[in-house]
Short mmCIF file of C-alpha atoms and ligand atoms in Angstrom, two decimals:
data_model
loop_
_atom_site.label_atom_id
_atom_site.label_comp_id
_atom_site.label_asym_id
_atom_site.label_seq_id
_atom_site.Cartn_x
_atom_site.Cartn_y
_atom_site.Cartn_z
CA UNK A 1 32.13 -11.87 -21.91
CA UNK A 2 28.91 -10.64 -23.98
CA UNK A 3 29.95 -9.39 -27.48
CA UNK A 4 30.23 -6.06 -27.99
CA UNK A 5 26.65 -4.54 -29.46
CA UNK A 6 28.15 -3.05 -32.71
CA UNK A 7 25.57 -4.46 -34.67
CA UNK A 8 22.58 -2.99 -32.12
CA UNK A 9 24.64 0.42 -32.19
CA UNK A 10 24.59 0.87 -36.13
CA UNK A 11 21.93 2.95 -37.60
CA UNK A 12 18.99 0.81 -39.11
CA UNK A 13 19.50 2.32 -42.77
CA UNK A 14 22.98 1.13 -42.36
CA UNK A 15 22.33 -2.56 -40.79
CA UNK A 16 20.51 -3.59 -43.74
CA UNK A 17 23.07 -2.25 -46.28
CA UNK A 18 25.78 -4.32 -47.63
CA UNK A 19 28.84 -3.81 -48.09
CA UNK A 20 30.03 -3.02 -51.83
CA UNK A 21 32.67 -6.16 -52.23
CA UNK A 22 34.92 -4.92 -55.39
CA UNK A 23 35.75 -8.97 -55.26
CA UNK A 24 39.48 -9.84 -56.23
CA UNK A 25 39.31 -12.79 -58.11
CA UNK A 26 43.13 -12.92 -59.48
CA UNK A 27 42.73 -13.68 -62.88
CA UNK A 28 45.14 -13.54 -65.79
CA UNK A 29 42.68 -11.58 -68.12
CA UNK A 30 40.97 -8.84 -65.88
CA UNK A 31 37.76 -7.60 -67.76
CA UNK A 32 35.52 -6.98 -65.17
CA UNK A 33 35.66 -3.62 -63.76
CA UNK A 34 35.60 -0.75 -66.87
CA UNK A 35 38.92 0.10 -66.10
CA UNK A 36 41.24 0.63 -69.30
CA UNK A 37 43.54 -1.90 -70.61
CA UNK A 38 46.06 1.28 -71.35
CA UNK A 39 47.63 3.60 -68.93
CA UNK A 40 48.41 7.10 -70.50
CA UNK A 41 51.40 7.64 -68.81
CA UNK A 42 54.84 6.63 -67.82
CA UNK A 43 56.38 6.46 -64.25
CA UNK A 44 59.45 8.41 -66.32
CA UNK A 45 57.49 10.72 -67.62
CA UNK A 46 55.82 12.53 -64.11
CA UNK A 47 57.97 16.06 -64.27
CA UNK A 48 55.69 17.25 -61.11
CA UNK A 49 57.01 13.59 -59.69
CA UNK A 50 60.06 15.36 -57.86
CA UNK A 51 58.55 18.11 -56.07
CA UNK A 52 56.24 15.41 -54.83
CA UNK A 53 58.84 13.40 -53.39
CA UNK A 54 60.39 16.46 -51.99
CA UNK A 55 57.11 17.86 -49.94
CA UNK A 56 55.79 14.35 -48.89
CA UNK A 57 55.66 15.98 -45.38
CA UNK A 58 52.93 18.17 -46.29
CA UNK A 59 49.49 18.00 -46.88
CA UNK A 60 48.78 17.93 -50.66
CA UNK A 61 47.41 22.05 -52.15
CA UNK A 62 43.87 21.55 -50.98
CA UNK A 63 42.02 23.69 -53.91
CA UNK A 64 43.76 21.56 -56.38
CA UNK A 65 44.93 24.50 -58.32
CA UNK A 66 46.95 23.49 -60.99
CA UNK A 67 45.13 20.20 -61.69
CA UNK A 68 42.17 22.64 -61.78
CA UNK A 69 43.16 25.12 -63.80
CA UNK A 70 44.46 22.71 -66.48
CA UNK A 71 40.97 20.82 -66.63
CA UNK A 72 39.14 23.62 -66.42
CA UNK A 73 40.99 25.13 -69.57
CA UNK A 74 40.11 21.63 -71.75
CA UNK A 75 37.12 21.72 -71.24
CA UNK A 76 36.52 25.34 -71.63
CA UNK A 77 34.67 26.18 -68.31
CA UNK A 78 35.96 28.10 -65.07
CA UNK A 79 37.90 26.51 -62.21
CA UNK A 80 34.62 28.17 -60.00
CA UNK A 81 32.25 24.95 -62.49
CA UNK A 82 34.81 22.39 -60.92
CA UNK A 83 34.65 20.24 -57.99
CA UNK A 84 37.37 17.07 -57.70
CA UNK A 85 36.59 13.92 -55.73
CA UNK A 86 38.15 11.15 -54.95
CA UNK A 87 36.58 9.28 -57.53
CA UNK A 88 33.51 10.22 -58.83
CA UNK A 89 31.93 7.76 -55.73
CA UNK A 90 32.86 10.31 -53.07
CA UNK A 91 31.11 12.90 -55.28
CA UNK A 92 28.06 10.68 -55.60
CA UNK A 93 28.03 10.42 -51.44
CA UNK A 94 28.72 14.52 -51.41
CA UNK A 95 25.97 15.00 -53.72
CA UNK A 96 23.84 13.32 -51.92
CA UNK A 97 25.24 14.67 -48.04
CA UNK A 98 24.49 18.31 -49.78
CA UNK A 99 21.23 17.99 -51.03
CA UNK A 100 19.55 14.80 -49.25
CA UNK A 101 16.70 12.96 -50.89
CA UNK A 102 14.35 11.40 -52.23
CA UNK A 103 16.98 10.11 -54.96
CA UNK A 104 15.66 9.22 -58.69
CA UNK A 105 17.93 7.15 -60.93
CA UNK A 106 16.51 4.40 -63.33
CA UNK A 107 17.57 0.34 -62.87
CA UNK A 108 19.65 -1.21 -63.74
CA UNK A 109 22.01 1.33 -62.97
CA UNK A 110 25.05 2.11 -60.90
CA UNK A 111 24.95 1.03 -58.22
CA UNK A 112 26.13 3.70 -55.69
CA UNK A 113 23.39 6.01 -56.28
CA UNK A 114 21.37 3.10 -54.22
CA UNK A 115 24.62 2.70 -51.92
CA UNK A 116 24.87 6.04 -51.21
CA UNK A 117 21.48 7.18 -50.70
CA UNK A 118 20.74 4.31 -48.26
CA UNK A 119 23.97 4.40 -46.22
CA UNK A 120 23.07 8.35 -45.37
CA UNK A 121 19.44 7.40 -44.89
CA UNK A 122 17.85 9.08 -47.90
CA UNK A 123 14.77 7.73 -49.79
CA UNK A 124 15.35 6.70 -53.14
CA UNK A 125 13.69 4.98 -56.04
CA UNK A 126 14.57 3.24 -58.95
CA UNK A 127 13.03 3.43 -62.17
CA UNK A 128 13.16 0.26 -64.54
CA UNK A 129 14.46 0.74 -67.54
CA UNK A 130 12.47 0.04 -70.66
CA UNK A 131 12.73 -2.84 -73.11
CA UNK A 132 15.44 -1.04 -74.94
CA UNK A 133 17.43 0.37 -72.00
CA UNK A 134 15.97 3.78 -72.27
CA UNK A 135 14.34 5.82 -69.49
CA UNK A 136 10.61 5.65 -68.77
CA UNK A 137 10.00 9.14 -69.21
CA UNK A 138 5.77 8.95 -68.17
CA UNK A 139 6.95 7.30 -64.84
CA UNK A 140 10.02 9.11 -64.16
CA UNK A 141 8.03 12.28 -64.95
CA UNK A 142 4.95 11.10 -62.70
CA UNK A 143 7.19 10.53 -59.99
CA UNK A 144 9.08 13.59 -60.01
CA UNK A 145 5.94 15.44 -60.13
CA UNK A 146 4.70 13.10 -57.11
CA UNK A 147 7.57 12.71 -55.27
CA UNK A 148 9.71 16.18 -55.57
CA UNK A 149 13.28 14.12 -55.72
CA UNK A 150 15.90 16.27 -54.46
CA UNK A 151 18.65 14.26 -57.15
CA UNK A 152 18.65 12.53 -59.98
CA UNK A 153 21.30 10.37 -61.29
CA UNK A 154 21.47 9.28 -64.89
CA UNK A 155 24.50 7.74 -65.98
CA UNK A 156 24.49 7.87 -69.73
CA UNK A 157 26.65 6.12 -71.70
CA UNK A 158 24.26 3.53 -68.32
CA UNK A 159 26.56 1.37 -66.79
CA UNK A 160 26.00 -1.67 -67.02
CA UNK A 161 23.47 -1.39 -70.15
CA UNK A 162 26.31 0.52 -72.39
CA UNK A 163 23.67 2.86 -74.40
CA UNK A 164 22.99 5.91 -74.39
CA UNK A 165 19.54 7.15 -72.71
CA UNK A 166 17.42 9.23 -75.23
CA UNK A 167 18.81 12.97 -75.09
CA UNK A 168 15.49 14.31 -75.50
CA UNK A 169 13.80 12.23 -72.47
CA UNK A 170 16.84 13.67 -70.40
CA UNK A 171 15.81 17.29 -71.14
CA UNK A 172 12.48 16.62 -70.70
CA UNK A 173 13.73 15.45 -66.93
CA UNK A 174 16.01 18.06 -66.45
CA UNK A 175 13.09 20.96 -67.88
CA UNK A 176 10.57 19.38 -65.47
CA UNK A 177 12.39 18.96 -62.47
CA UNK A 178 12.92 21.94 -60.29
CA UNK A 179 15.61 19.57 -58.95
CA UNK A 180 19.16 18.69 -59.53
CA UNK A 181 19.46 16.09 -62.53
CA UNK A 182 23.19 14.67 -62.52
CA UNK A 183 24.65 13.41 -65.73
CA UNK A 184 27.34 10.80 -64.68
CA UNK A 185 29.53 10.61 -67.78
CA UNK A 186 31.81 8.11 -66.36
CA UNK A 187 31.78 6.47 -70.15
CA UNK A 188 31.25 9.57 -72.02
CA UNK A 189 34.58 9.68 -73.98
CA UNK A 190 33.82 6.21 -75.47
CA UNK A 191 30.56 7.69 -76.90
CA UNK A 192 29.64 8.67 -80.32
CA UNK A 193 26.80 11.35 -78.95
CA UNK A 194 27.79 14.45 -77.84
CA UNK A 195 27.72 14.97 -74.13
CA UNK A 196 25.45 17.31 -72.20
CA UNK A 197 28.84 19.71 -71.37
CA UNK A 198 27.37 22.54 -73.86
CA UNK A 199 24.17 22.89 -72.67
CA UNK A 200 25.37 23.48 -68.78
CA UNK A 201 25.21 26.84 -69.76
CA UNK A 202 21.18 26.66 -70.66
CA UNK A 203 20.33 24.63 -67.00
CA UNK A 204 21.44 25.55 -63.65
CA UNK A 205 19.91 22.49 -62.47
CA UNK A 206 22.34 19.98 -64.83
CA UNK A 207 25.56 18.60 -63.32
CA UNK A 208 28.02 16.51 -64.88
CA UNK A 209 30.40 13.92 -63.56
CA UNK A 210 33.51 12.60 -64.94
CA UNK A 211 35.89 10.53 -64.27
CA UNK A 212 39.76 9.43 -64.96
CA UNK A 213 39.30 6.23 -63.91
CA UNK A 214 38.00 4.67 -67.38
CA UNK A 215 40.69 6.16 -69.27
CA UNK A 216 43.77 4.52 -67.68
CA UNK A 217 43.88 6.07 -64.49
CA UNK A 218 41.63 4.21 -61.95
CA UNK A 219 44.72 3.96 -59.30
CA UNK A 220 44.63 7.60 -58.72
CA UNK A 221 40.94 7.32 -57.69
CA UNK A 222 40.04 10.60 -59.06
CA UNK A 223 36.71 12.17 -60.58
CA UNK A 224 35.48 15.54 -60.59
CA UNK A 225 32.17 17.56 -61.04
CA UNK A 226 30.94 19.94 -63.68
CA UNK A 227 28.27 22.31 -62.58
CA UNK A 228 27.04 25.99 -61.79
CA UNK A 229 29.28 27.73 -59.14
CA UNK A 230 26.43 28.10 -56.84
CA UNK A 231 25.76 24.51 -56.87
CA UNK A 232 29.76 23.87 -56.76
CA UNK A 233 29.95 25.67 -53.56
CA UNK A 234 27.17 24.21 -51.74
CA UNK A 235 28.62 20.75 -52.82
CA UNK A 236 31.98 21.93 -51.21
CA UNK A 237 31.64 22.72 -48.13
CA UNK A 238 31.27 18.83 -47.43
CA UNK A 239 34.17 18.21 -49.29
CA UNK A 240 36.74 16.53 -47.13
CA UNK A 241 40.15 18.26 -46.84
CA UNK A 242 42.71 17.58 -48.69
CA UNK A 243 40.64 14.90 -50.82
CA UNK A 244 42.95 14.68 -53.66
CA UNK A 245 46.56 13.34 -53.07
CA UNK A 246 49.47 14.67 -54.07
CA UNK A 247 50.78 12.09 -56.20
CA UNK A 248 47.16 11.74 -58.22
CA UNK A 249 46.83 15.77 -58.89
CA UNK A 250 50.58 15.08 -60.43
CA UNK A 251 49.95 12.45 -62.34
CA UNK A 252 46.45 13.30 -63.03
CA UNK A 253 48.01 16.85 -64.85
CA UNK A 254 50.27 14.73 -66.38
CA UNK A 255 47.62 12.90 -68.20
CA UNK A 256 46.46 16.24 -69.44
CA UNK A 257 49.19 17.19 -70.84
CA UNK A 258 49.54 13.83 -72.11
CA UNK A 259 45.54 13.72 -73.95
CA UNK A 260 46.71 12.98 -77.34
CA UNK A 261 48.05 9.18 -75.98
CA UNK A 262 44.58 9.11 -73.96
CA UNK A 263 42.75 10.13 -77.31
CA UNK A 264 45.00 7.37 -79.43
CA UNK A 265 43.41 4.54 -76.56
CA UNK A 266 39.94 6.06 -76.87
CA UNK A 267 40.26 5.10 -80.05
CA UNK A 268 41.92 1.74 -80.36
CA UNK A 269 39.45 0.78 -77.22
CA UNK A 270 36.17 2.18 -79.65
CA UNK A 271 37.59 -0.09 -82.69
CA UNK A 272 38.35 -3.19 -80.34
CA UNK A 273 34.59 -2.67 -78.86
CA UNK A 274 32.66 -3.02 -82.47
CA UNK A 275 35.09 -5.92 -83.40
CA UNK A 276 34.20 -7.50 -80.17
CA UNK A 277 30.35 -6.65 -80.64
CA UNK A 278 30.94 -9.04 -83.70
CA UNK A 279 32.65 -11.31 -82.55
CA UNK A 280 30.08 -12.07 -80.08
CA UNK A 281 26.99 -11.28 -82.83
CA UNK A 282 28.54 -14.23 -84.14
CA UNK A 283 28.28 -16.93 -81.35
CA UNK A 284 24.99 -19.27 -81.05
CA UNK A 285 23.09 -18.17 -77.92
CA UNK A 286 24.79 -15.19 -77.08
CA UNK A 287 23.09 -11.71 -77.90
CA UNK A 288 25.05 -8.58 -77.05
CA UNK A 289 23.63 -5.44 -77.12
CA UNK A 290 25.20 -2.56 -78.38
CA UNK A 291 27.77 -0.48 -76.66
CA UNK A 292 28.67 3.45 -76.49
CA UNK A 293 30.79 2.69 -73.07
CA UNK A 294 34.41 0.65 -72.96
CA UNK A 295 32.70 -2.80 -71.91
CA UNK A 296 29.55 -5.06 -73.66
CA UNK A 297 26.51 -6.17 -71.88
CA UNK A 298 25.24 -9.84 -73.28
CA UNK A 299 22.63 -11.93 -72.85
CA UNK A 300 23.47 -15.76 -72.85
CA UNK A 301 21.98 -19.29 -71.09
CA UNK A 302 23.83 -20.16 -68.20
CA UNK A 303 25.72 -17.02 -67.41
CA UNK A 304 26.40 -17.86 -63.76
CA UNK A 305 28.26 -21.47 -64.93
CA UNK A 306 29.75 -19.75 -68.48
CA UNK A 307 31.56 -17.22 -65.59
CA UNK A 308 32.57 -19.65 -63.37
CA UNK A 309 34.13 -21.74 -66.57
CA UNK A 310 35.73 -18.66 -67.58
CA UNK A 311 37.33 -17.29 -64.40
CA UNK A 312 39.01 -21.28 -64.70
CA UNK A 313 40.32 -20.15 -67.46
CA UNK A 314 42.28 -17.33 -66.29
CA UNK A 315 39.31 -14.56 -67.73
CA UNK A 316 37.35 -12.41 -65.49
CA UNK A 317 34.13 -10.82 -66.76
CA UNK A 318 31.26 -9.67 -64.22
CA UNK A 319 28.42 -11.69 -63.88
CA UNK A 320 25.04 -9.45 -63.48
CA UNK A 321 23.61 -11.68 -61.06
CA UNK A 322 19.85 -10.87 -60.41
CA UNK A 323 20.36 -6.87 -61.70
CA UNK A 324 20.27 -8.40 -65.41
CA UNK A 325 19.18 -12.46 -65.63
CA UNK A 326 21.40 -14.26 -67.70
CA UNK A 327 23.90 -11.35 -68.77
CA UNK A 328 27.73 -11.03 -68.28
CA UNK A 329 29.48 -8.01 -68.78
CA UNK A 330 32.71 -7.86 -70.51
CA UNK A 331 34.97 -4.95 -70.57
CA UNK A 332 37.09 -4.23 -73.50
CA UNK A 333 40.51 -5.11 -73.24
CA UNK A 334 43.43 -4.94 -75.68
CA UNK A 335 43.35 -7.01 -78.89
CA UNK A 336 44.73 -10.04 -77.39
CA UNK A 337 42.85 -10.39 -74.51
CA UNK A 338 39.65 -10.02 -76.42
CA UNK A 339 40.96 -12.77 -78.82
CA UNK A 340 41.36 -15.14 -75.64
CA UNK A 341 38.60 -14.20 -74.01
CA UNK A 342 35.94 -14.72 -77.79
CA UNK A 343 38.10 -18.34 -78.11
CA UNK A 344 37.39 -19.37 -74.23
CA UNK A 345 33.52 -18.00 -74.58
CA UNK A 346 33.46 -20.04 -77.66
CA UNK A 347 35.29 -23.25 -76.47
CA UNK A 348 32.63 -22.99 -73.20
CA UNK A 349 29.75 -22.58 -75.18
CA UNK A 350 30.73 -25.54 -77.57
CA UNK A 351 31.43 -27.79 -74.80
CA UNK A 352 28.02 -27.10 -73.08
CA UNK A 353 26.17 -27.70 -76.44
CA UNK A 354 27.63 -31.16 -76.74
CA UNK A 355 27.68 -32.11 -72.95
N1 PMP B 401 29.89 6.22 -62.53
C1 PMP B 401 29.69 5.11 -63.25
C2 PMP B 401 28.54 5.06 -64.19
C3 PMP B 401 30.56 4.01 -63.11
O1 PMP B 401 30.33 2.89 -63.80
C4 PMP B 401 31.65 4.10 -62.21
C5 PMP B 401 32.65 2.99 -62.02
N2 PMP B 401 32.24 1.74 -62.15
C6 PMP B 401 31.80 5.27 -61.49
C7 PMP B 401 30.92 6.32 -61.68
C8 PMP B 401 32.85 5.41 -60.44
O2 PMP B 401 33.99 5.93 -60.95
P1 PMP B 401 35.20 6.38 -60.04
O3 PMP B 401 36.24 5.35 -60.24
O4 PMP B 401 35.56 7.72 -60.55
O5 PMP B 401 34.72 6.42 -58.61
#
């Protein structure tokens, strides 16, 4: 019998995307992925835990409410400037369902604003970066003017550069576009610069996204976005229903009430990050850049062999592939695992010097 024609049946946009492969590479030192080397929280310490267990027959409260009204009281905004996703990802693809293309963001970048905007068949165009990892305002500028994009993603602390982009270029995009400029602050509470939060208030047009997932909580897979209610409630009626589990909004307003523990890893995670960035300073042929996110970005010869060599050695980093020639990225982990991952780097390089 003929195979099926699933391939023929897929929309073109979609035939030529690939798949995003999160790979799984067991390793005993996991630094590839931004995720925290912390959680915030104890199984123990989820009060909400046993009314969970007691409705797991029902769908979880839709709207979010207390989860909501908790985050919306930190940060000093109305629960009507909130939107929750299931991870800021689905928010990206909602973003983008809402308001279509073209899509600005600059490169290298995250890459789901490219995922996204090609899997729902949007034009999009990437920016390069300039020789310091900050935005090229005269072309970003020339082609908003040109090409009218709907959205524009800027993920500042960038991911996986680690600076921050220039906070006057961004309100210079966000003035001149008549469009919707979205701030992803996935790595904003490892930053030293302030955040774009107080000037929401001054530009309808600015959206922020968050995140849990870099400060302990990736498992619960949720994010949530910051924006004007009129823009909130166009981006919700895509929302799917019910996108937020039960057991995340628990443990998610656990973490809130729990901050001062997240604020304590913030910190050790900030202080493990500029020891690392020595560390590394320190090591012939390597050159990392520096870092307002959790991970490092660094240049070195032979990247694609040093990651091999250290994945044998029980450490994943990420490899950046063609995105960023001859750069891994390493994520900062506790104090020990940054100690074995600096002596395996080292013991690599040394070995490759005298091969
Ligand atoms: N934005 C940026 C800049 C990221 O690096 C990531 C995760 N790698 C995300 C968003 C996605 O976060 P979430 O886990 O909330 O989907």
């Amino acid at each position: 019998m003929d195979e099926f024609p699933f391939y023929e049946l897929t929309r073109k946009n979609i035939q030529s995307l690939e798949a995003y492969i999160a790979k799984d590479i067991p390793c005993r030192i996991k630094l590839d992925a931004n995720e925290s080397p912390y959680c915030p929280i104890s199984i123990d310490s989820i009060s909400s835990m046993k009314e969970f267990f007691l409705s797991l027959n029902r769908y979880p409260d839709p709207e979010a409410k207390e989860l909501k009204k908790l985050l919306s009281k930190n940060l000093n905004i109305a629960p009507e400037n909130l939107l929750l996703g299931n991870g800021s990802d689905e928010i990206i693809c909602y973003l983008i369902t809402t308001f279509g293309g073209p899509i600005l963001y600059p490169s290298p970048t995250f890459v789901m604003y490219a995922i996204a905007s090609q899997a729902s068949g949007q034009k999009h165009r990437a920016i390069p970066l300039d020789e310091h990892f900050d935005l090229d305002i005269d072309k970003i500028l020339k082609t908003i003017k040109k090409e009218k994009p709907k959205l524009i993603f800027l993920s500042s602390p960038n991911n996986p550069t680690g600076n921050c982009f220039s906070t006057e270029k961004i309100l210079k995009i966000i003035e001149s576009s008549k469009n919707i400029v979205v701030i992803d602050e996935a790595y904003q509470p490892f930053s030293s610069k302030r955040g774009f939060l107080p000037l929401l208030k001054d530009y309808p047009n600015l959206a922020i996204l968050r995140t849990f997932s870099k400060i302990g909580l990736a498992a619960i897979r949720t994010g949530f976005l910051i924006g004007h209610e009129n823009l909130i409630r166009e981006v919700n009626k895509v929302r799917l229903p019910y996108n937020i589990g039960s057991l995340p909004q628990a443990i998610a307003i656990e973490a809130i009430r729990n901050k001062k523990v997240i604020s304590e890893h913030i910190k050790a995670i900030i202080k493990e990050r500029e020891r690392l960035f020595k560390e590394l300073s320190l090591l012939e042929g390597v050159k990392p850049f520096p870092s307002e996110a959790n991970f490092i970005l660094f240049k070195v010869k032979d990247a694609e062999n040093i990651h091999k060599k250290l994945i044998e050695k029980g450490i994943l980093v990420r490899y950046m592939g063609n995105a960023l020639k001859d750069s891994l990225r390493v994520t900062v982990g506790t104090p020990e695992e940054n100690n074995a991952f600096i002596d395996s780097l080292k013991d690599i390089i040394d070995k490759l010097k005298n091969k």
